[in-house]
Amino acid sequence: MHRLGLAAIALVLVGCTPEKRAEVEVDLRKRLSPGCYTVDLFDPYTIQYPDASVPQEYSDFLGVWQNGAWGGTWCHDLYVTKVGADGSVELLDAHGPDGAGYEATVFKRQGQIQDGVLTFRSVNGLTVSYRRVGEFLVGERRSTIGKVEITMSRTDGIALVPVPPDNPRRQS
């Protein structure tokens, strides 16, 4: 009888598994900060067209990403100007003034794309990372006091055209 009772309890517990949670879709447009201002760039910049050796997942980061604010308060723009076939990235990291006394700044930085994430070191050696989520760029800054997030939209980029085959065949 004791074994039968344990078997019954086991069957009840198996039937009580938690329901699978439904995926929650988040509208990233609501996380944008339209009109957020950083700096006026005095030096011209160029977004370099990638050569054929650059994977599409890397070239998808190219462009000007704006309309975002770290934690919803500190305006930020990211100008991804060049990507290499090895995932190396050249960019401009721009921030607006904030309430803590930081002035508007822009810095040239080097980054790296690995496993779909663009990472670089920012002010004070903070690690900053971005990933593409559909048409948006979602970023995260980690420091000793925690993490802050941002969502940005592309406002300028380059039109990517299909690369023609090496030996196109003539149609008869």
mmCIF file of N, CA, C and O in Angstrom, residues 36-38 69-76 95-105:
data_model
loop_
_atom_site.group_PDB
_atom_site.id
_atom_site.type_symbol
_atom_site.label_atom_id
_atom_site.label_comp_id
_atom_site.label_asym_id
_atom_site.label_seq_id
_atom_site.Cartn_x
_atom_site.Cartn_y
_atom_site.Cartn_z
ATOM 1 N N CYS A 36 16.044 63.312 -29.010
ATOM 2 C CA CYS A 36 17.116 63.356 -28.023
ATOM 3 C C CYS A 36 18.369 63.912 -28.710
ATOM 4 O O CYS A 36 18.762 63.447 -29.772
ATOM 5 N N TYR A 37 19.008 64.922 -28.131
ATOM 6 C CA TYR A 37 20.138 65.615 -28.749
ATOM 7 C C TYR A 37 21.457 65.234 -28.083
ATOM 8 O O TYR A 37 21.534 65.172 -26.858
ATOM 9 N N THR A 38 22.483 65.010 -28.907
ATOM 10 C CA THR A 38 23.812 64.740 -28.351
ATOM 11 C C THR A 38 24.751 65.892 -28.711
ATOM 12 O O THR A 38 24.889 66.838 -27.957
ATOM 13 N N ALA A 69 18.201 57.082 -25.316
ATOM 14 C CA ALA A 69 18.779 57.680 -24.112
ATOM 15 C C ALA A 69 19.055 56.566 -23.111
ATOM 16 O O ALA A 69 18.184 55.732 -22.847
ATOM 17 N N TRP A 70 20.276 56.564 -22.563
ATOM 18 C CA TRP A 70 20.626 55.566 -21.555
ATOM 19 C C TRP A 70 19.697 55.721 -20.360
ATOM 20 O O TRP A 70 19.577 56.809 -19.804
ATOM 21 N N GLY A 71 19.023 54.648 -20.015
ATOM 22 C CA GLY A 71 18.101 54.687 -18.880
ATOM 23 C C GLY A 71 16.968 55.675 -19.081
ATOM 24 O O GLY A 71 16.318 56.072 -18.122
ATOM 25 N N GLY A 72 16.743 56.089 -20.328
ATOM 26 C CA GLY A 72 15.683 57.049 -20.628
ATOM 27 C C GLY A 72 16.039 58.489 -20.299
ATOM 28 O O GLY A 72 15.194 59.372 -20.423
ATOM 29 N N THR A 73 17.301 58.754 -19.877
ATOM 30 C CA THR A 73 17.649 60.108 -19.456
ATOM 31 C C THR A 73 18.879 60.709 -20.131
ATOM 32 O O THR A 73 18.969 61.924 -20.259
ATOM 33 N N TRP A 74 19.871 59.916 -20.547
ATOM 34 C CA TRP A 74 21.121 60.447 -21.079
ATOM 35 C C TRP A 74 21.195 60.148 -22.572
ATOM 36 O O TRP A 74 21.422 59.012 -22.974
ATOM 37 N N CYS A 75 20.998 61.186 -23.401
ATOM 38 C CA CYS A 75 20.934 61.025 -24.859
ATOM 39 C C CYS A 75 22.226 60.445 -25.418
ATOM 40 O O CYS A 75 23.319 60.774 -24.946
ATOM 41 N N HIS A 76 22.080 59.592 -26.428
ATOM 42 C CA HIS A 76 23.225 58.886 -26.999
ATOM 43 C C HIS A 76 22.978 58.614 -28.470
ATOM 44 O O HIS A 76 21.870 58.249 -28.868
ATOM 45 N N HIS A 95 27.457 61.427 -26.827
ATOM 46 C CA HIS A 95 26.542 61.579 -25.690
ATOM 47 C C HIS A 95 26.159 63.040 -25.526
ATOM 48 O O HIS A 95 26.988 63.930 -25.744
ATOM 49 N N GLY A 96 24.941 63.278 -25.112
ATOM 50 C CA GLY A 96 24.490 64.629 -24.816
ATOM 51 C C GLY A 96 24.846 65.007 -23.395
ATOM 52 O O GLY A 96 25.293 64.169 -22.611
ATOM 53 N N PRO A 97 24.639 66.273 -23.048
ATOM 54 C CA PRO A 97 24.858 66.672 -21.656
ATOM 55 C C PRO A 97 23.824 65.990 -20.764
ATOM 56 O O PRO A 97 22.748 65.625 -21.225
ATOM 57 N N ASP A 98 24.164 65.785 -19.507
ATOM 58 C CA ASP A 98 23.180 65.188 -18.592
ATOM 59 C C ASP A 98 23.104 66.009 -17.315
ATOM 60 O O ASP A 98 23.857 66.951 -17.116
ATOM 61 N N GLY A 99 22.201 65.665 -16.448
ATOM 62 C CA GLY A 99 21.982 66.402 -15.212
ATOM 63 C C GLY A 99 23.086 66.255 -14.185
ATOM 64 O O GLY A 99 23.124 66.985 -13.202
ATOM 65 N N ALA A 100 24.028 65.310 -14.398
ATOM 66 C CA ALA A 100 25.094 65.081 -13.426
ATOM 67 C C ALA A 100 26.345 65.897 -13.743
ATOM 68 O O ALA A 100 27.383 65.683 -13.141
ATOM 69 N N GLY A 101 26.252 66.800 -14.711
ATOM 70 C CA GLY A 101 27.384 67.656 -15.024
ATOM 71 C C GLY A 101 28.231 67.208 -16.197
ATOM 72 O O GLY A 101 29.226 67.843 -16.520
ATOM 73 N N TYR A 102 27.877 66.099 -16.860
ATOM 74 C CA TYR A 102 28.619 65.665 -18.032
ATOM 75 C C TYR A 102 28.281 66.575 -19.205
ATOM 76 O O TYR A 102 27.117 66.872 -19.450
ATOM 77 N N GLU A 103 29.316 67.007 -19.939
ATOM 78 C CA GLU A 103 29.107 67.815 -21.126
ATOM 79 C C GLU A 103 28.870 66.891 -22.319
ATOM 80 O O GLU A 103 29.174 65.710 -22.265
ATOM 81 N N ALA A 104 28.340 67.465 -23.401
ATOM 82 C CA ALA A 104 28.157 66.707 -24.632
ATOM 83 C C ALA A 104 29.529 66.313 -25.179
ATOM 84 O O ALA A 104 30.457 67.120 -25.179
ATOM 85 N N THR A 105 29.680 65.061 -25.588
ATOM 86 C CA THR A 105 30.966 64.550 -26.061
ATOM 87 C C THR A 105 30.772 63.609 -27.241
ATOM 88 O O THR A 105 29.689 63.065 -27.453
#
